[in-house]
Tab-separated table of C-alpha atoms and ligand atoms in Angstrom:
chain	number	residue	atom	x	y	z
A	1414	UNK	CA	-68.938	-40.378	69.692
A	1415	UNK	CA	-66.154	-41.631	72.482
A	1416	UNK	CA	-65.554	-45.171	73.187
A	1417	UNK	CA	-67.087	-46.138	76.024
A	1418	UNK	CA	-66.056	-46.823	79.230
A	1419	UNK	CA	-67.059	-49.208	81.713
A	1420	UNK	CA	-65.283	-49.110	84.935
A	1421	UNK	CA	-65.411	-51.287	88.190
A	1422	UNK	CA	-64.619	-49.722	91.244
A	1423	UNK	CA	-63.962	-52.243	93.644
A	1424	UNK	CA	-64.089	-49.999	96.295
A	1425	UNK	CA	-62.855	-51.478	99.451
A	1426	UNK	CA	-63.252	-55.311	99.182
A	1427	UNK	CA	-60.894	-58.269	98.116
A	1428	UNK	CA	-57.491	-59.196	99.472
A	1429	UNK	CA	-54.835	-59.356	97.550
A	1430	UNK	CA	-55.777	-63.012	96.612
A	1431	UNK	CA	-59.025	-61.998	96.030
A	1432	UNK	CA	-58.248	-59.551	94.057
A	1433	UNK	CA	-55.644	-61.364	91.764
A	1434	UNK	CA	-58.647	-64.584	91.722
A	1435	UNK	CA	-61.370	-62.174	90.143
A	1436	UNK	CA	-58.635	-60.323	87.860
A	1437	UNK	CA	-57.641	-63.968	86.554
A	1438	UNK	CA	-61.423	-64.522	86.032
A	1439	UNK	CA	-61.888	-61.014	84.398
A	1440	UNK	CA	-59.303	-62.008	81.664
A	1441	UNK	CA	-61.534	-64.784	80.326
A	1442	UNK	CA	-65.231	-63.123	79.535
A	1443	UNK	CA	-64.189	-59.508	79.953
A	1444	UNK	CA	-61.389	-59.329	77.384
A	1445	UNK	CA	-63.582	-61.100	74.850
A	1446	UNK	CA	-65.664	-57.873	74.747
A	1447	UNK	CA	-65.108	-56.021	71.961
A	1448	UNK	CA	-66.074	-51.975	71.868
A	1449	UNK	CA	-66.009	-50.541	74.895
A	1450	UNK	CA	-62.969	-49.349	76.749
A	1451	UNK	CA	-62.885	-52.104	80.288
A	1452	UNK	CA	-61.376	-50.399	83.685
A	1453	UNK	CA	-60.834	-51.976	86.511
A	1454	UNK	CA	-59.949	-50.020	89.788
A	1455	UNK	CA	-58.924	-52.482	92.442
A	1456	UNK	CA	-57.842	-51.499	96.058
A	1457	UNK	CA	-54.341	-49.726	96.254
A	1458	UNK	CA	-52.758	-52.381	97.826
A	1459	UNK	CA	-54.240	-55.001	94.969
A	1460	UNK	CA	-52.446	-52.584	91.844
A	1461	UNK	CA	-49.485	-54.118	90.917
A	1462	UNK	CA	-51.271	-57.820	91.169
A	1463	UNK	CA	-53.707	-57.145	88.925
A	1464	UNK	CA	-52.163	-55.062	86.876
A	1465	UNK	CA	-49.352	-57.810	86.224
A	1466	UNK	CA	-52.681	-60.676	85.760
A	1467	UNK	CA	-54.215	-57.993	83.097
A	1468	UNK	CA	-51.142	-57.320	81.513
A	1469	UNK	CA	-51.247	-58.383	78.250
A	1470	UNK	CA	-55.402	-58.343	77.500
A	1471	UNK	CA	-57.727	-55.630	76.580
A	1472	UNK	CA	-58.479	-54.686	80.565
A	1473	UNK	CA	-57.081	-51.319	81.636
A	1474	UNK	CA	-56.307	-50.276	85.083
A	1475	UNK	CA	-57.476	-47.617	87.116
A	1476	UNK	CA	-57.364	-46.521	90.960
A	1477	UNK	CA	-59.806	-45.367	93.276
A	1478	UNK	CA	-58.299	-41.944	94.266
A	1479	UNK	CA	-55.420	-40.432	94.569
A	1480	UNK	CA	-53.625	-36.907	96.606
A	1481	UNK	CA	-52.737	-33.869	94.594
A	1482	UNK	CA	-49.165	-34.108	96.155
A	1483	UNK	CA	-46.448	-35.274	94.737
A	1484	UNK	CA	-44.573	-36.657	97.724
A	1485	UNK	CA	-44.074	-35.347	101.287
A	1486	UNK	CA	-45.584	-35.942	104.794
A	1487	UNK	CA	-49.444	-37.445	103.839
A	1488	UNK	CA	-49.134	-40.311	105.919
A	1489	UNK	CA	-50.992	-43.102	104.224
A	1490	UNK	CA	-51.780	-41.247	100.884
A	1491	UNK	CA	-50.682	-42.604	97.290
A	1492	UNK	CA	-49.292	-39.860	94.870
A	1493	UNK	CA	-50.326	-39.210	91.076
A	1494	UNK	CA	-46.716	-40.590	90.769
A	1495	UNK	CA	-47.016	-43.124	92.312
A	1496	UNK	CA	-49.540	-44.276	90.185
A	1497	UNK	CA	-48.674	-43.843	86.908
A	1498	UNK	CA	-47.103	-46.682	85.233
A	1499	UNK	CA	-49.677	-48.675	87.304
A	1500	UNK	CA	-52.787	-47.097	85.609
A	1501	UNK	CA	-54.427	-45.080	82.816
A	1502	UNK	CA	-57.431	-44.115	85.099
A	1503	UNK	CA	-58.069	-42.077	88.653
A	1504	UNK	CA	-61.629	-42.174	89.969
A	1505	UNK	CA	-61.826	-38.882	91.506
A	1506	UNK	CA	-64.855	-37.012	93.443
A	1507	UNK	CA	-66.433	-40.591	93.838
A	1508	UNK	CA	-69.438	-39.347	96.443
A	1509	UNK	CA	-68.334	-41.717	99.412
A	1510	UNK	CA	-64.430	-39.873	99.290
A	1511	UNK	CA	-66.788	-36.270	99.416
A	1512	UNK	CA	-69.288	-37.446	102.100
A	1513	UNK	CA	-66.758	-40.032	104.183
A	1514	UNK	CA	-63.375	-38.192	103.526
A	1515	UNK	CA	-65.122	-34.675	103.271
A	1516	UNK	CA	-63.752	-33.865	100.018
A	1517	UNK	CA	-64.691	-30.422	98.413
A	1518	UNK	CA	-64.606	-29.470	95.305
A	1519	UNK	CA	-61.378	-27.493	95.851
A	1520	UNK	CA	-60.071	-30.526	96.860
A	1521	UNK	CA	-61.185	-32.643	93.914
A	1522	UNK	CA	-60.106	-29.500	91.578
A	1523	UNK	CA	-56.589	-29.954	92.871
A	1524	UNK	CA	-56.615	-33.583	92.433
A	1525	UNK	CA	-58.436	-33.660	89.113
A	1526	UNK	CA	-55.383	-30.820	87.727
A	1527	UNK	CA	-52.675	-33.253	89.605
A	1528	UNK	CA	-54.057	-36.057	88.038
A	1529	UNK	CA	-53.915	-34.375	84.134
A	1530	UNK	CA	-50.328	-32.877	84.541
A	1531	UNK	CA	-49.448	-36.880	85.480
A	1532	UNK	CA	-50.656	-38.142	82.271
A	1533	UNK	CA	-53.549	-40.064	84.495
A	1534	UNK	CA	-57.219	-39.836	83.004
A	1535	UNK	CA	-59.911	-38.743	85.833
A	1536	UNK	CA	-63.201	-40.243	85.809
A	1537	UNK	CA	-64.896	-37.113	87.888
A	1538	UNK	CA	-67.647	-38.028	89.462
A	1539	UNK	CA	-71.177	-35.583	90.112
A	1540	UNK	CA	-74.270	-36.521	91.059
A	1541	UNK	CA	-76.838	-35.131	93.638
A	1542	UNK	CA	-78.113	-36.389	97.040
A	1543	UNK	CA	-81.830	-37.812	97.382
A	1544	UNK	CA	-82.945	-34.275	99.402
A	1545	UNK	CA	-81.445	-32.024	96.683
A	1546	UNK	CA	-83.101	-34.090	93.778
A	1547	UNK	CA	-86.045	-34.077	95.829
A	1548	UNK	CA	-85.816	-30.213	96.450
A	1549	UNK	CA	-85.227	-30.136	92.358
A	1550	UNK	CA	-81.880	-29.299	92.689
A	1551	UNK	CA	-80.059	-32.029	90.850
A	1552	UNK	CA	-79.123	-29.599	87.858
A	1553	UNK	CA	-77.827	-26.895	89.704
A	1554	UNK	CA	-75.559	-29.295	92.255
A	1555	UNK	CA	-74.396	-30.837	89.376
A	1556	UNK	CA	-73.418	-27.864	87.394
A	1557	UNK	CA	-71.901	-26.318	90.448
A	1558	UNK	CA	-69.758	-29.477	91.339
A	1559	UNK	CA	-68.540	-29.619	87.674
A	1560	UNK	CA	-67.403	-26.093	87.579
A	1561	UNK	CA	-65.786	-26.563	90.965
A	1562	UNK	CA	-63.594	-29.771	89.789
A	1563	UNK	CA	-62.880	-28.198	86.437
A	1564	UNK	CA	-61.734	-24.517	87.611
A	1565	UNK	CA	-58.338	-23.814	85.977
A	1566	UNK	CA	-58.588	-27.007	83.855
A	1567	UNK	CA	-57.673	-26.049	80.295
A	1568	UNK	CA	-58.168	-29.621	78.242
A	1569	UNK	CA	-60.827	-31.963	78.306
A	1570	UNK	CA	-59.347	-34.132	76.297
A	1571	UNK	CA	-58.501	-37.411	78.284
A	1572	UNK	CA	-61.175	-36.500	81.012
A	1573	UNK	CA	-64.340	-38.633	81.336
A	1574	UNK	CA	-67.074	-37.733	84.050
A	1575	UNK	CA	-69.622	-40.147	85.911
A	1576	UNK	CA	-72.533	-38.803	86.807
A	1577	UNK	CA	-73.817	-41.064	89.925
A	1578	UNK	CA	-76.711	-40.024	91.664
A	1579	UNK	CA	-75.761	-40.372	95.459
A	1580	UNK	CA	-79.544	-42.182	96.282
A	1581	UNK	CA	-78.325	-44.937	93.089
A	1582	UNK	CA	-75.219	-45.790	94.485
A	1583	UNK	CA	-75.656	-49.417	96.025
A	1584	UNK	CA	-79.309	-49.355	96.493
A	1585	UNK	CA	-80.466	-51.138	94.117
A	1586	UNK	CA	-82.828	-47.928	92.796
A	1587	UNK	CA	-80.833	-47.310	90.150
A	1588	UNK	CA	-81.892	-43.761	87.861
A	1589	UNK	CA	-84.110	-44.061	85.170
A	1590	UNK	CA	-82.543	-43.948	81.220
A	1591	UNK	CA	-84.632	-40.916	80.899
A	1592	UNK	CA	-83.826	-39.565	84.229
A	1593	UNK	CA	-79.811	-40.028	83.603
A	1594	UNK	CA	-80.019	-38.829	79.954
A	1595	UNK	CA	-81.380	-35.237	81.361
A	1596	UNK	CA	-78.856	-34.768	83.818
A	1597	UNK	CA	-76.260	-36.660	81.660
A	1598	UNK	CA	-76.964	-33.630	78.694
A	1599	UNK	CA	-76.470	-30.767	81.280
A	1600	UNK	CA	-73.445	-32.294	81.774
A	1601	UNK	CA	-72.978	-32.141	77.928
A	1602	UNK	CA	-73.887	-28.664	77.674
A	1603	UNK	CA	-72.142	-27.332	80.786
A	1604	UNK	CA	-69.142	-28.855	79.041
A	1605	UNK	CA	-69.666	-26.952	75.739
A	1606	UNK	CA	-70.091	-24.068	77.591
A	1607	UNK	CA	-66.769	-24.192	79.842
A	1608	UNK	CA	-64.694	-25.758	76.261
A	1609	UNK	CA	-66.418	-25.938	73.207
A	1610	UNK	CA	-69.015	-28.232	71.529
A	1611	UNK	CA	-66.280	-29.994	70.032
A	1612	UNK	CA	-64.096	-31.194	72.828
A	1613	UNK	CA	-67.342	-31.944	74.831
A	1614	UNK	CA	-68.577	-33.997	72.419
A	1615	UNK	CA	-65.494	-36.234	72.788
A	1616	UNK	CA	-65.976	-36.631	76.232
A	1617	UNK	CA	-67.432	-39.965	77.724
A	1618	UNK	CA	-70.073	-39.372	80.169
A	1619	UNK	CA	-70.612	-42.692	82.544
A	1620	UNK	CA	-74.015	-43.101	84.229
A	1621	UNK	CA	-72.691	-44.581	87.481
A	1622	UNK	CA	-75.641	-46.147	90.249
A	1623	UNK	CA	-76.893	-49.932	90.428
A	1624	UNK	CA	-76.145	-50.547	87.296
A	1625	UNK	CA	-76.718	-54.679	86.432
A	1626	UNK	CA	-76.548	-56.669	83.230
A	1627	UNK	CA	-80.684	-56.397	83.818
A	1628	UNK	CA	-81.061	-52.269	83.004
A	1629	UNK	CA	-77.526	-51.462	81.013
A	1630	UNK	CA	-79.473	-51.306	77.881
A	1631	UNK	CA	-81.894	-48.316	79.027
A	1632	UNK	CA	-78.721	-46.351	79.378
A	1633	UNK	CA	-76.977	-47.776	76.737
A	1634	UNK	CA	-79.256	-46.313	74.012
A	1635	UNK	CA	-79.330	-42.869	75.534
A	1636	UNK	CA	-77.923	-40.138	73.404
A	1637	UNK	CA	-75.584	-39.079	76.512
A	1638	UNK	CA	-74.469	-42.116	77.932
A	1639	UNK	CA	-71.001	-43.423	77.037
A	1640	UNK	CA	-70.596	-45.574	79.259
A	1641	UNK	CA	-70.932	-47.109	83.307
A	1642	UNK	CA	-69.019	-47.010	86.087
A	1643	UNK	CA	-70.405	-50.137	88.248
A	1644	UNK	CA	-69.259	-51.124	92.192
A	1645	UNK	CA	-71.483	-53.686	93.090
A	1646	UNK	CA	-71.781	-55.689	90.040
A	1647	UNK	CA	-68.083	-55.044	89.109
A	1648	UNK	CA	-66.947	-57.626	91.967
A	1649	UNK	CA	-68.877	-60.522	89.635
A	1650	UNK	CA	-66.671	-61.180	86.369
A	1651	UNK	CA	-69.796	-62.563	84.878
A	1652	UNK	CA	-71.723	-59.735	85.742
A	1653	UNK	CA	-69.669	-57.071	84.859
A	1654	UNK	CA	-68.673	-58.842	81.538
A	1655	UNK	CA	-72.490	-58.586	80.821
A	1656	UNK	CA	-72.436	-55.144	81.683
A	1657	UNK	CA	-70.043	-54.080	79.247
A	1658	UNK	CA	-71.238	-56.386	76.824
A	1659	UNK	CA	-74.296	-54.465	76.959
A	1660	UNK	CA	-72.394	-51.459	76.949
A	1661	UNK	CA	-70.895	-52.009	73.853
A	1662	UNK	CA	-74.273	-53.299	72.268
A	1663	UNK	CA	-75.277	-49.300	72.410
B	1274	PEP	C1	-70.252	-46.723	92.645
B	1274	PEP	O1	-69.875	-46.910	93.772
B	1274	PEP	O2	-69.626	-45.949	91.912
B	1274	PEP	C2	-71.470	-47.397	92.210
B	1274	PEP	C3	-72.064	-46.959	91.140
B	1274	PEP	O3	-71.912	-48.448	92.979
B	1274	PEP	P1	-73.132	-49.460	92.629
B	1274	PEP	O4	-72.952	-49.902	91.205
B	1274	PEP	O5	-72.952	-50.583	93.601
B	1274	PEP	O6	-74.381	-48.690	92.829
């Protein structure tokens, strides 16, 4: 079984102040929790604060995205260079960067394959809008969006993949366990299939979608589920402490 992960993705809130104020807070509660692996992915701007506040405790650091170049003219992206030394983690595919930024899966491919050859450990996140689940396509948009990310990826081996249904994220209508833990195992399998049973075993699979310190046990005990990756509630130390306290719990 991996270690799991729970992540806060801070998406686009605090100022630098802000950010450094709820890192300082972070490093009381959240570094008391033992058994589960805590991220925290502030703003680019907010990386080096943090990271110098976190320094030192159990917190790791990861970023929101990142561009498959190395350096060149991307006005106003941040390289995979540029970010390691800074952070362990990339959040890549999040669904806002494919539906805002119109990210492919070529795209996130390239990035994901940037990201390894780096040393940076993607979080790749899949998960299906509210008209395919409804059209009982989850599975198959899944499946396709992990094959898509994954093409020409040879090792698994420091990758972890959220699967966040798109109609969870920030509504407060989170998935059920049972409902996560099916998709969650495709995601298993799909894995076994592209690897080996091995190497997918060893990957940690976050359920990602309104995820509180109220319902982290129902996917806690699931089979599949190694973990969370949380925006909302990650902007709350308290909160998010409870979260991976009850991550951890199992
Ligand atoms: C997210 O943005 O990855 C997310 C899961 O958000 P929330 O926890 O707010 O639903």
């Amino acid at each position: 079984m991996p270690t799991p992960i729970v992540a806060g993705n801070w998406k686009m809130n605090t100022t630098l102040a802000e950010a450094v104020a709820l890192a300082s807070e972070m490093c009381g509660a959240l570094d008391a929790v033992g058994g589960v692996e805590k991220v925290v992915c502030p703003p680019f701007i907010s990386l080096k604060a943090v990271k110098d506040v976190v320094d030192g405790t159990s917190i790791r650091m990861g970023a929101q995205n990142m561009h498959y170049e190395e350096k060149g003219a991307y006005t106003g992206e941040v390289s995979p260079g540029m970010l390691t030394g800074l952070c362990e983690y990339v959040i890549l595919g999040h669904s806002e960067r494919r539906q805002y930024f119109w990210e492919t899966d070529e795209v996130i491919n390239r990035k994901v394959r940037a990201a390894l050859a780096a040393g940076l450990k993607p979080i790749l996140c899949v998960g299906e809008g509210l008209e395919e689940r409804e059209a009982g396509w989850a599975k198959s948009v899944v499946t396709a969006q992990l094959h898509g990310a994954l093409n020409f990826v040879t090792s698994i081996d420091t990758l972890a993949v959220a699967y966040e249904p798109i109609w969870a994220i920030g509504t407060g209508v989170a998935a059920t366990g049972e409902a996560a833990e099916e998709i969650m195992g495709i995601i298993r399998s799909t894995l076994a299939e592209l690897y080996s049973e091995a190497a997918a075993r060893e990957v940690p699979l976050l359920y990602g979608g309104s995820v509180t310190p109220d319902n982290v046990a129902e996917y806690a005990s699931q089979p599949n589920v190694n973990g969370a990756l949380v925006g909302g509630a990650s902007l709350d130390a308290a909160r998010f402490s409870d979260i991976a306290r009850g991550m951890a719990a199992g």
